[in-house]
XYZ file of C-alpha atoms in Angstrom:
753
model
C 32.987 32.471 -1.596
C 31.682 28.968 -1.052
C 29.147 27.768 -3.583
C 27.065 26.046 -0.895
C 27.535 28.552 1.912
C 26.679 32.158 2.416
C 23.507 34.119 2.074
C 22.900 33.793 -1.669
C 22.279 30.014 -2.157
C 19.395 29.577 0.328
C 17.582 32.654 -0.953
C 18.081 31.582 -4.567
C 16.895 28.034 -3.875
C 13.907 29.328 -1.900
C 12.966 31.536 -4.850
C 13.204 28.616 -7.284
C 11.206 26.308 -5.027
C 8.438 28.824 -4.441
C 8.230 29.664 -8.137
C 8.066 25.973 -9.069
C 5.478 25.252 -6.399
C 3.345 28.163 -7.563
C 3.401 26.819 -11.118
C 2.588 23.264 -10.012
C -0.221 24.509 -7.792
C -1.758 26.584 -10.576
C -1.552 23.784 -13.141
C -2.353 20.698 -11.070
C -4.509 21.724 -8.123
C -8.166 21.348 -9.000
C -7.636 19.409 -12.221
C -8.922 15.833 -11.785
C -9.280 13.496 -14.743
C -12.443 11.449 -15.388
C -14.481 13.556 -12.988
C -17.768 11.960 -14.145
C -16.452 8.463 -13.366
C -13.986 8.322 -10.458
C -10.815 6.329 -10.867
C -11.737 4.406 -7.715
C -14.590 2.726 -9.595
C -12.196 1.436 -12.261
C -9.703 0.237 -9.655
C -12.495 -1.546 -7.807
C -13.422 -3.481 -10.956
C -9.780 -4.489 -11.357
C -9.733 -5.844 -7.805
C -13.026 -7.644 -8.433
C -11.540 -9.417 -11.466
C -8.455 -10.308 -9.427
C -10.689 -11.909 -6.793
C -12.396 -13.933 -9.520
C -9.069 -15.035 -10.976
C -7.793 -16.093 -7.543
C -10.989 -18.041 -6.825
C -10.925 -19.796 -10.222
C -7.229 -20.639 -9.989
C -7.618 -22.006 -6.467
C -10.657 -24.052 -7.493
C -8.901 -25.636 -10.486
C -5.686 -26.383 -8.609
C -7.555 -27.748 -5.598
C -9.713 -29.936 -7.816
C -6.702 -31.420 -9.610
C -4.822 -31.926 -6.338
C -7.780 -33.660 -4.704
C -8.237 -35.959 -7.693
C -4.551 -36.935 -7.832
C -4.280 -37.419 -4.089
C -7.437 -39.525 -3.941
C -6.181 -41.690 -6.812
C -2.824 -42.110 -5.064
C -4.528 -43.141 -1.820
C -6.742 -45.660 -3.650
C -3.724 -47.038 -5.498
C -1.810 -47.463 -2.243
C -4.538 -49.669 -0.762
C -6.206 -52.876 -1.803
C -7.741 -53.016 -5.287
C -11.342 -51.803 -5.480
C -13.839 -51.520 -8.290
C -14.415 -48.401 -10.338
C -17.895 -47.937 -8.859
C -16.422 -48.017 -5.337
C -13.876 -45.365 -6.295
C -16.529 -43.046 -7.711
C -18.940 -43.614 -4.818
C -16.318 -42.752 -2.183
C -15.133 -39.819 -4.262
C -18.688 -38.506 -4.605
C -19.416 -38.921 -0.899
C -16.294 -36.976 0.038
C -16.279 -34.231 -2.609
C -19.210 -32.571 -4.351
C -17.234 -30.481 -6.812
C -17.276 -32.365 -10.128
C -20.144 -32.369 -12.610
C -19.224 -35.809 -13.884
C -16.692 -38.557 -13.138
C -15.709 -41.700 -14.966
C -13.248 -44.615 -14.798
C -11.951 -46.211 -18.009
C -9.360 -48.792 -18.904
C -6.463 -47.071 -20.609
C -5.455 -49.970 -22.821
C -8.884 -50.998 -24.138
C -10.782 -47.748 -23.637
C -13.602 -49.618 -21.894
C -15.848 -47.514 -19.683
C -15.722 -49.095 -16.229
C -17.924 -46.729 -14.200
C -19.494 -43.292 -14.458
C -21.305 -40.800 -12.215
C -23.014 -37.477 -12.839
C -23.255 -35.928 -16.297
C -21.759 -37.691 -19.268
C -18.011 -37.123 -19.423
C -16.937 -36.208 -23.000
C -14.595 -39.157 -23.480
C -14.961 -39.295 -27.273
C -12.588 -36.340 -27.614
C -9.965 -38.058 -25.481
C -6.903 -39.474 -27.223
C -5.610 -42.282 -24.999
C -2.280 -42.353 -26.815
C -1.540 -38.841 -25.534
C -1.740 -39.884 -21.886
C 1.885 -40.979 -21.737
C 4.670 -38.702 -20.549
C 4.773 -36.006 -17.896
C 2.229 -33.748 -19.607
C -0.063 -36.566 -20.662
C -2.268 -36.224 -17.575
C -2.401 -32.430 -17.663
C -5.961 -31.030 -17.566
C -7.430 -29.973 -20.884
C -10.491 -28.067 -22.052
C -13.128 -29.659 -24.271
C -15.995 -27.849 -25.975
C -19.315 -29.696 -26.065
C -21.786 -29.692 -28.927
C -23.999 -27.150 -27.151
C -21.048 -24.724 -26.965
C -20.265 -25.166 -23.269
C -16.700 -25.870 -22.190
C -15.635 -28.594 -19.784
C -12.319 -28.930 -18.004
C -11.166 -32.556 -17.838
C -8.788 -33.667 -15.078
C -7.035 -37.050 -15.046
C -5.450 -39.348 -12.496
C -4.130 -42.929 -12.684
C -5.449 -45.887 -10.676
C -2.971 -48.740 -10.684
C -2.700 -51.960 -8.668
C -0.366 -54.917 -9.162
C -1.649 -57.508 -11.647
C -4.624 -55.343 -12.547
C -5.318 -53.307 -15.715
C -4.345 -49.663 -15.311
C -7.384 -47.404 -14.970
C -7.843 -43.729 -15.724
C -9.913 -41.595 -13.366
C -11.504 -38.682 -15.258
C -13.352 -35.746 -13.680
C -15.307 -33.156 -15.648
C -16.114 -29.670 -14.421
C -17.253 -26.376 -15.850
C -15.281 -23.136 -15.758
C -17.805 -21.448 -13.502
C -16.649 -19.267 -10.641
C -17.054 -20.950 -7.266
C -19.155 -18.848 -4.936
C -18.404 -15.435 -6.407
C -20.984 -12.762 -5.582
C -21.910 -10.644 -8.598
C -24.639 -8.428 -7.190
C -26.691 -6.476 -9.731
C -25.770 -5.243 -13.210
C -22.493 -7.162 -13.265
C -21.234 -9.912 -15.529
C -18.080 -11.993 -15.380
C -16.471 -14.254 -17.969
C -13.531 -16.613 -18.506
C -11.451 -15.850 -21.599
C -8.806 -17.971 -23.324
C -5.648 -16.817 -25.112
C -7.529 -16.034 -28.349
C -10.126 -13.847 -26.649
C -12.935 -16.429 -26.855
C -15.389 -16.405 -23.970
C -15.436 -19.898 -22.458
C -18.050 -19.219 -19.784
C -19.945 -16.232 -18.460
C -22.315 -15.299 -15.647
C -24.514 -12.304 -15.020
C -25.900 -11.549 -18.498
C -29.364 -13.049 -19.079
C -30.237 -14.855 -22.264
C -32.149 -12.781 -24.827
C -35.207 -15.016 -24.519
C -35.341 -14.343 -20.755
C -36.116 -10.628 -21.191
C -39.522 -9.185 -21.977
C -39.231 -5.790 -23.662
C -37.423 -4.676 -26.789
C -35.373 -2.188 -24.771
C -34.175 -4.971 -22.486
C -33.254 -7.117 -25.483
C -31.265 -4.241 -26.913
C -29.529 -3.753 -23.584
C -28.640 -7.459 -23.347
C -27.336 -7.442 -26.920
C -25.258 -4.346 -26.198
C -23.863 -5.945 -23.024
C -22.899 -9.122 -24.885
C -21.231 -7.106 -27.608
C -19.350 -4.983 -25.081
C -18.223 -8.068 -23.126
C -16.859 -9.680 -26.304
C -15.003 -6.470 -27.145
C -13.483 -6.429 -23.667
C -12.514 -10.100 -24.053
C -10.533 -9.351 -27.234
C -8.676 -6.505 -25.541
C -7.915 -8.632 -22.496
C -6.483 -11.418 -24.659
C -4.041 -8.910 -26.152
C -2.980 -7.613 -22.751
C -2.772 -11.017 -21.042
C 0.185 -12.104 -23.174
C 2.419 -9.369 -21.775
C 4.800 -9.727 -18.885
C 3.147 -8.609 -15.617
C 5.969 -6.186 -14.803
C 5.444 -4.355 -18.096
C 1.783 -3.677 -17.289
C 2.256 -2.124 -13.852
C 3.950 0.942 -12.520
C 7.348 0.246 -10.923
C 6.978 -0.610 -7.274
C 3.183 -0.849 -7.420
C 3.143 -4.440 -6.154
C -0.271 -6.008 -5.681
C -1.530 -8.789 -7.937
C 1.234 -10.995 -9.338
C -0.317 -11.447 -12.779
C -1.524 -9.137 -15.522
C -4.486 -7.062 -14.358
C -6.083 -3.716 -15.047
C -9.292 -1.912 -15.971
C -10.959 -0.835 -19.196
C -13.579 1.762 -20.107
C -16.304 0.832 -22.563
C -19.141 2.547 -24.328
C -22.258 4.179 -22.917
C -25.766 2.836 -22.857
C -28.230 5.596 -22.029
C -26.750 7.152 -18.854
C -24.590 4.158 -17.905
C -20.938 3.543 -18.700
C -19.461 0.058 -19.034
C -16.380 -0.492 -16.885
C -14.384 -3.717 -16.909
C -11.644 -5.226 -14.817
C -9.443 -8.055 -16.003
C -6.884 -10.393 -14.478
C -4.978 -13.389 -15.751
C -4.722 -16.558 -13.701
C -1.386 -16.554 -11.910
C 0.358 -18.439 -9.137
C 0.246 -17.020 -5.602
C 4.040 -16.682 -5.537
C 6.042 -14.894 -8.246
C 7.957 -17.103 -10.641
C 5.882 -20.203 -9.934
C 3.397 -22.019 -12.174
C 0.404 -24.169 -11.338
C -1.976 -26.393 -13.270
C -4.470 -23.557 -13.662
C -1.930 -20.967 -14.802
C -0.754 -23.249 -17.621
C -4.230 -23.095 -19.180
C -3.739 -19.471 -20.258
C -7.067 -18.225 -18.897
C -8.098 -14.721 -17.919
C -11.073 -13.263 -16.071
C -13.108 -10.272 -17.243
C -15.551 -8.502 -14.923
C -17.909 -5.900 -16.392
C -20.375 -3.609 -14.652
C -22.504 -0.670 -15.742
C -22.016 2.459 -13.688
C -24.179 5.561 -13.796
C -22.035 8.598 -14.582
C -22.533 11.842 -12.721
C -22.583 14.676 -15.296
C -22.848 17.306 -12.552
C -19.464 16.390 -11.104
C -17.087 19.067 -12.347
C -13.784 20.491 -11.214
C -12.519 24.019 -11.663
C -8.908 25.192 -11.937
C -9.819 28.535 -10.353
C -8.721 27.512 -6.873
C -5.362 26.368 -8.152
C -4.814 29.609 -10.044
C -5.723 31.693 -6.989
C -3.496 29.599 -4.704
C -0.585 29.814 -7.158
C -0.974 33.576 -7.497
C -1.150 33.999 -3.718
C 2.066 32.018 -3.335
C 3.786 34.235 -5.901
C 2.712 37.304 -3.932
C 3.630 35.942 -0.496
C 6.851 34.386 -1.750
C 7.840 37.610 -3.515
C 7.371 39.586 -0.299
C 9.363 37.047 1.714
C 12.237 36.974 -0.780
C 12.222 40.791 -0.976
C 12.468 40.982 2.817
C 15.407 38.590 2.811
C 17.166 40.439 0.013
C 16.622 43.900 1.472
C 17.185 43.263 5.162
C 19.591 40.322 5.292
C 21.535 39.816 2.076
C 22.272 43.409 1.020
C 23.327 44.650 4.501
C 25.605 41.643 4.915
C 27.241 42.189 1.537
C 27.635 45.893 2.393
C 29.374 44.946 5.642
C 31.661 42.635 3.706
C 32.673 45.450 1.322
C 33.096 48.032 4.112
C 35.213 45.697 6.229
C 37.441 44.910 3.258
C 37.868 48.651 2.607
C 39.095 49.188 6.161
C 41.622 46.381 5.895
C 43.043 47.965 2.730
C 43.676 51.225 4.629
C 40.878 53.312 3.101
C 39.804 55.198 6.227
C 38.703 58.505 4.745
C 34.996 57.739 4.346
C 32.745 56.792 7.261
C 31.353 53.287 7.310
C 27.894 52.907 5.823
C 25.934 51.457 8.731
C 22.859 49.242 7.994
C 19.588 50.038 9.726
C 18.555 46.801 11.423
C 19.737 44.138 13.823
C 23.147 42.502 13.919
C 24.196 44.188 10.689
C 23.651 47.590 12.368
C 25.645 46.509 15.416
C 28.526 45.269 13.266
C 28.415 48.399 11.081
C 28.518 50.643 14.160
C 31.468 48.672 15.499
C 33.287 49.020 12.158
C 32.798 52.815 12.258
C 34.275 52.973 15.754
C 37.181 50.783 14.644
C 37.757 53.104 11.663
C 38.096 56.060 14.020
C 40.400 54.060 16.263
C 42.609 53.283 13.278
C 42.779 57.048 12.684
C 44.152 57.533 16.167
C 41.137 57.804 18.414
C 41.379 55.716 21.538
C 38.861 53.013 22.385
C 37.353 55.050 25.207
C 36.966 58.294 23.244
C 33.930 59.309 21.302
C 30.277 58.812 22.025
C 29.118 55.274 22.843
C 27.103 53.450 20.230
C 23.398 54.278 20.610
C 21.138 51.320 21.373
C 18.693 50.603 18.532
C 15.019 51.003 19.350
C 11.751 49.941 17.718
C 12.025 48.097 14.425
C 15.746 48.645 14.376
C 16.111 46.156 17.199
C 14.841 43.330 14.965
C 17.702 41.000 14.201
C 18.229 38.454 11.447
C 16.413 35.785 13.449
C 13.363 38.016 13.742
C 13.437 38.689 9.997
C 13.566 34.943 9.308
C 10.601 34.472 11.635
C 8.680 37.146 9.713
C 9.390 35.346 6.427
C 8.408 32.002 7.975
C 5.101 33.487 9.173
C 4.418 34.812 5.669
C 5.052 31.457 4.038
C 3.154 29.506 6.708
C 0.226 31.866 6.273
C -0.057 30.395 2.781
C 0.868 26.774 3.627
C -1.086 26.212 6.848
C -4.599 26.776 5.422
C -3.859 24.429 2.525
C -2.471 21.803 4.860
C -5.129 22.007 7.556
C -8.337 23.699 6.411
C -9.015 24.244 2.715
C -10.694 21.738 0.378
C -11.672 19.343 3.177
C -13.785 16.632 1.542
C -15.312 14.789 4.515
C -18.353 17.028 4.571
C -18.949 17.251 0.813
C -17.621 14.013 -0.650
C -19.949 11.882 -2.767
C -18.821 8.246 -2.561
C -20.168 6.341 -5.599
C -22.664 3.665 -4.634
C -20.810 1.232 -6.882
C -17.808 1.332 -4.545
C -20.003 0.411 -1.580
C -21.563 -2.380 -3.634
C -18.138 -3.677 -4.629
C -16.990 -3.655 -0.994
C -20.032 -5.736 -0.069
C -19.774 -8.185 -2.966
C -16.028 -8.667 -2.595
C -16.436 -9.309 1.125
C -19.161 -11.835 0.352
C -16.882 -13.561 -2.168
C -14.064 -13.620 0.359
C -16.357 -15.132 2.969
C -17.338 -17.898 0.590
C -13.706 -18.641 -0.188
C -12.825 -18.968 3.514
C -15.835 -21.226 4.072
C -14.929 -23.371 1.067
C -11.319 -23.628 2.244
C -12.456 -24.973 5.613
C -14.904 -27.353 3.941
C -12.148 -28.536 1.595
C -9.908 -29.183 4.575
C -12.601 -31.195 6.305
C -13.279 -33.145 3.084
C -9.570 -33.957 2.827
C -9.646 -35.273 6.376
C -12.685 -37.418 5.549
C -10.935 -38.809 2.462
C -7.730 -39.631 4.323
C -9.651 -41.102 7.272
C -11.540 -43.444 4.940
C -8.301 -44.894 3.582
C -6.537 -44.995 6.938
C -9.193 -47.427 8.131
C -7.507 -50.192 6.118
C -4.070 -49.517 7.611
C -3.250 -51.384 10.783
C 0.214 -50.137 11.709
C 1.086 -46.651 12.962
C 3.999 -46.539 10.490
C 1.604 -46.831 7.546
C -0.624 -44.171 9.027
C 2.339 -41.844 9.499
C 3.311 -42.207 5.848
C -0.172 -41.198 4.748
C -0.208 -38.263 7.162
C 3.217 -37.073 5.999
C 2.149 -37.185 2.366
C -1.098 -35.324 3.123
C 0.694 -32.670 5.169
C 3.196 -32.059 2.366
C 0.435 -31.742 -0.237
C -1.721 -29.337 1.774
C -0.249 -26.297 3.474
C -3.468 -25.563 5.353
C -2.569 -27.919 8.220
C 0.029 -27.382 10.911
C -0.357 -30.904 12.284
C -2.228 -34.135 11.556
C -2.662 -36.959 14.047
C -4.756 -40.040 14.737
C -6.263 -40.497 18.216
C -8.111 -43.469 19.689
C -11.212 -43.388 21.857
C -9.186 -42.686 24.992
C -7.471 -39.678 23.447
C -4.051 -41.252 22.960
C -2.151 -40.245 19.818
C -1.480 -43.282 17.640
C 0.295 -41.563 14.764
C 1.047 -37.976 13.930
C 2.773 -35.701 11.443
C 3.770 -32.064 11.759
C 3.687 -30.057 14.962
C 2.849 -31.264 18.417
C -0.905 -31.756 19.050
C -2.333 -28.837 21.012
C -5.598 -30.344 22.165
C -6.878 -33.941 22.200
C -10.475 -34.760 23.069
C -11.353 -37.862 25.079
C -14.004 -38.810 22.476
C -12.800 -37.293 19.181
C -15.213 -39.258 17.002
C -18.211 -37.476 18.572
C -16.734 -33.986 18.201
C -17.993 -31.443 15.693
C -16.322 -31.667 12.261
C -14.781 -28.182 12.668
C -14.250 -26.515 16.036
C -12.745 -23.301 17.331
C -10.587 -23.902 20.396
C -8.006 -21.937 22.304
C -10.298 -19.291 23.835
C -8.406 -17.353 26.454
C -5.040 -18.091 24.869
C -2.915 -15.928 22.600
C -3.673 -17.896 19.426
C -6.893 -19.374 18.050
C -6.938 -23.079 17.269
C -9.157 -24.339 14.455
C -9.473 -28.128 14.510
C -11.094 -30.493 12.020
C -12.069 -34.040 12.965
C -13.002 -37.056 10.819
C -13.945 -40.459 12.172
C -11.919 -43.397 10.867
C -14.277 -46.177 9.813
C -13.672 -49.608 11.309
C -11.523 -48.399 14.242
C -14.045 -48.258 17.081
C -14.306 -44.490 17.389
C -10.749 -43.499 16.467
C -10.498 -40.254 14.509
C -8.185 -38.226 12.349
C -7.610 -34.702 13.660
C -6.173 -31.846 11.646
C -5.161 -28.477 13.097
C -5.467 -25.595 10.614
C -2.746 -22.989 10.438
C -3.999 -19.543 11.379
C -1.527 -18.122 8.870
C -3.426 -20.029 6.204
C -6.633 -18.217 7.145
C -4.755 -14.908 7.326
C -3.437 -15.413 3.795
C -6.974 -15.964 2.491
C -8.025 -12.556 3.827
C -5.288 -10.564 2.080
C -7.012 -8.696 -0.723
C -5.919 -5.312 -2.102
C -8.529 -2.590 -2.029
C -10.572 -3.995 0.883
C -8.783 -2.184 3.698
C -8.789 -3.961 7.047
C -10.323 -7.453 6.946
C -11.221 -9.520 9.998
C -12.680 -13.009 10.435
C -14.825 -13.025 13.588
C -16.722 -15.775 15.391
C -20.351 -15.732 16.522
C -19.381 -13.509 19.475
C -17.614 -10.885 17.322
C -14.180 -12.013 18.521
C -11.368 -11.767 15.977
C -9.947 -15.070 14.745
C -7.883 -14.011 11.730
C -7.069 -10.872 9.762
C -5.053 -9.438 6.916
C -3.132 -7.065 9.225
C -1.863 -7.214 12.785
C -4.476 -8.072 15.398
C -4.878 -9.502 18.888
C -6.538 -12.902 19.027
C -10.095 -12.945 20.398
C -10.286 -9.166 20.665
C -13.571 -7.438 19.848
C -14.244 -5.325 16.780
C -12.975 -1.746 17.175
C -16.357 0.031 17.299
C -20.066 -0.550 17.787
C -20.921 0.324 14.185
C -19.038 -2.715 12.921
C -20.690 -4.897 15.546
C -24.101 -3.648 14.450
C -23.159 -4.324 10.840
C -22.240 -7.916 11.689
C -25.537 -8.344 13.501
C -27.432 -6.908 10.516
C -25.667 -9.239 8.098
C -26.624 -12.249 10.199
C -30.318 -11.385 10.106
C -32.237 -14.038 8.199
C -33.708 -12.858 4.903
C -35.742 -15.652 3.428
C -33.841 -18.802 4.362
C -30.332 -17.432 4.728
C -28.294 -14.489 5.944
C -26.983 -11.860 3.560
C -24.022 -9.568 3.073
C -24.368 -5.926 4.110
C -22.425 -2.814 3.157
C -22.707 0.710 4.575
C -21.139 4.154 4.698
C -20.661 5.752 8.092
C -18.841 8.742 9.521
C -16.366 8.089 12.298
C -12.897 9.580 11.988
C -13.900 10.526 8.455
C -16.033 8.645 5.963
C -15.693 4.871 6.297
C -16.827 2.109 3.933
C -17.638 -1.176 5.658
C -19.123 -4.545 4.721
C -19.879 -7.807 6.492
C -20.795 -11.228 5.112
C -21.618 -14.332 7.212
C -20.960 -17.948 6.340
C -23.808 -19.192 4.135
C -24.115 -22.276 1.982
C -23.441 -25.890 2.796
C -20.663 -27.758 4.501
C -19.578 -28.181 8.098
C -18.050 -24.665 8.230
C -21.493 -23.041 8.068
C -22.303 -24.228 11.593
C -19.437 -22.109 12.958
C -21.437 -18.910 12.479
C -18.382 -16.895 11.446
C -18.439 -13.588 9.587
C -15.914 -11.706 7.484
C -15.839 -7.947 8.119
C -13.957 -5.370 6.052
C -13.665 -1.606 6.384
C -11.534 1.168 4.968
C -11.468 4.988 5.021
C -12.901 6.541 1.890
C -10.083 9.094 1.670
C -7.728 6.329 0.496
C -9.758 5.884 -2.676
C -9.263 7.782 -5.923
C -12.384 9.946 -5.567
C -12.192 13.473 -7.088
C -13.011 15.292 -3.839
C -10.318 13.407 -1.975
C -7.877 13.840 -4.843
C -8.324 17.612 -4.587
C -7.935 17.429 -0.805
C -4.752 15.374 -1.034
C -3.240 17.654 -3.657
C -4.134 20.702 -1.558
C -2.500 19.162 1.501
C 0.524 18.201 -0.576
C 0.909 21.766 -1.829
C 0.737 23.097 1.732
C 3.192 20.468 2.929
C 5.651 21.294 0.146
C 5.379 25.007 0.912
C 6.020 24.439 4.614
C 8.917 22.085 3.820
C 10.531 24.596 1.436
C 10.207 27.362 4.024
C 11.563 25.218 6.852
C 14.487 23.920 4.788
C 15.671 27.220 3.307
C 15.000 29.450 6.323
C 16.531 26.855 8.626
C 19.539 26.752 6.334
C 19.830 30.557 6.567
C 19.527 30.460 10.345
C 22.382 27.959 10.588
C 24.818 29.536 8.117
C 23.920 33.232 8.498
C 21.739 34.292 11.434
C 23.473 32.397 14.222
C 27.085 33.158 13.083
C 26.090 36.796 12.476
C 24.775 37.145 16.013
C 28.031 35.766 17.416
C 30.047 38.050 15.154
C 28.092 41.113 16.316
C 29.113 40.464 19.908
C 32.765 39.929 18.896
C 32.796 43.135 16.815
C 31.380 45.204 19.700
C 33.929 43.718 22.107
C 36.714 44.589 19.669
C 35.418 48.130 19.379
C 35.334 48.403 23.190
C 39.033 47.604 23.347
C 39.323 43.817 23.453
C 42.551 43.194 21.550
C 43.308 39.727 22.890
C 40.442 37.651 21.509
C 41.410 36.172 18.144
C 38.581 36.061 15.603
C 38.429 32.791 13.659
C 36.227 32.546 10.552
C 34.122 29.380 10.736
C 32.925 29.308 7.112
C 34.116 30.603 3.777
C 31.187 32.929 3.168
C 30.219 36.575 3.742
C 30.166 36.232 7.525
C 33.540 34.497 7.415
C 34.937 37.265 5.203
C 33.773 39.963 7.645
C 35.306 37.929 10.490
C 38.649 37.775 8.679
C 38.533 41.544 8.081
C 37.852 42.200 11.757
C 40.771 39.960 12.661
C 43.035 42.011 10.386
C 41.732 45.214 11.967
C 42.421 43.756 15.406
C 45.984 42.989 14.376
C 46.433 46.526 13.002
C 45.097 48.067 16.189
C 47.330 45.836 18.263
C 50.367 46.867 16.220
C 49.332 50.510 16.494
C 49.131 50.270 20.272
C 52.605 48.716 20.425
C 54.052 51.549 18.403
C 52.406 54.167 20.623
C 53.562 52.525 23.858
C 57.276 52.279 22.773
C 59.303 55.613 23.462
C 61.390 57.057 20.611
C 65.081 56.371 21.125
C 67.558 59.420 20.757
C 70.642 59.137 18.552
C 74.238 59.737 20.137
C 74.845 63.028 18.374
C 71.535 64.592 19.187
C 72.581 66.635 22.330
C 75.699 68.017 20.640
C 73.727 69.197 17.684
C 71.302 70.935 19.990
C 74.154 72.656 21.795
C 75.628 73.852 18.535
C 72.303 75.303 17.543
C 72.000 77.162 20.753
């Protein structure tokens, strides 16, 4: 017999699968870890820390790039004083706490703006070499940390100057909400800066002081743990194939304070592309985000449902396997033995005929063939009685009965039981995190547009001194290569003619570009939005520098794990960019999101505010919207970032139980379909064909040759019937041939007479 064919393997495999599934269902279904604090809350804190790390890394890299590019543009023009450099730098960018210009050789302070730059800790002899101008961190006497960035200003026949910019390690525009703190940690686990925890002298009661002290202690403990984890390779800290954040990230559980539990997320600063390094990633910094979450002690899970479901599967599966063994496997094996007995010539005992279906038809045909081998003709004897009632059920009907039994267990699990949409309790912290993360993302998009406009202003200021289009093109090429946010840069005069350009072909040129808004949204009615920034070039009679932003750049800003679908919409709720596929200028998918955008744009005090809600539409949905707030030319656009995701994708206990229940039902249905389908192909269908061939043979068909298709029980019975056919054919030949007389036979008869 074939090891993979026949009736035994599918029944045996079905038994093993059902037994394994029953055990898994009893042990796993209903058991959810950390029921008092859902895993989704911890994952959300991890994503929050990743957002902070991305924002800090982008801020540091952008700051260093802007400083170096500005110094290079100043150095390429005519010599200017240090005060002029700092004034133009301050008018264009408002990102540094303090700036200074010093002579490298003498150490003389040439000019300074803002807070005092800590130059006393600067070793001028270390400024040589490739790493000499790398940013470095300096701790002030009051304990605060400043990040110093450097760039060279050099002109022919002039002393070489050093441009120094000082900035804190604060997070740019990150929304913390309530009861959350965030900190920057170095390689040793020292907290360099933190936000969200008030100073002890700012609280009033002893209980509040104790809470602040406990929070500071917990944050320091988290910082030490994060420093240990940050030194690992990112691939060793994640599950294989998990993807997501490129650096080291995760979540930590802390101690309890009254009824609250401290939960932290951490992430190391890493480059946006794997294998790359940036200025910020070389600093070895990590971000820790901590929040206090109220645990739900009433949230419990019981294994009773899993035990009942596993026991029911054992019962239903046992009945199904018993039906297959008793009505399909045993009759077929009996037919195999009876047919082999007939081929060996044992014709004394009648054939044991099974009771049901094709096996009964084949057994009846074998009994008629046995009598024919004993000499009875094909037309003699009583015809085979037609089976009635349950005896008419064939192997296909028996397989259907077993499938109905197994689906009776699988279908309720897959479609009805443990549905969580009506009973799920989504933690409020998850809704808060969706709102705060969307607000942070909105601020990052706004800052990116403002940074792009500031770059255009900086380049336009220096282009004013360049008279030839070739010089302008060189500056534009260098700017386009340094900043990936633009798809094209070009200079236009007052009549709208392009004087110099770099990158793609200009899509839209205004007749009076100098009077246009700094940032505009164009391209309405087309298949692709066009975001254009404009900066007037001083001293050129209304000429302007125009930069077209890449929509892919905006799309990349919106890609954040754990936020679901993210869309950037204009003041008319038309989609401009998104983290997944979308149609340009289409409306939001439902009225609830439109109402949420309108609610977020309502003025509270002097500005709009982010909003987050739960609503039920195609299940429970978590949504948030945050409009552009803050300064800069991008605020006038009136854009809003909207995010939404179904709650059933989050690791919430009710949804975990629902998913495991559906998985158990799906596995049960798959096991039934695979094994019963296998039996239908290798047993039921060939057996039905064989029954018709056996009855035809018993009716007298001696010409049709029976070929076994498979080396299994059905094939063995087919081979036996073929041997019987050959024996009957030989028997008929012998009966039809007359016996020949010998030559001496008549003489012998005469002598006897």
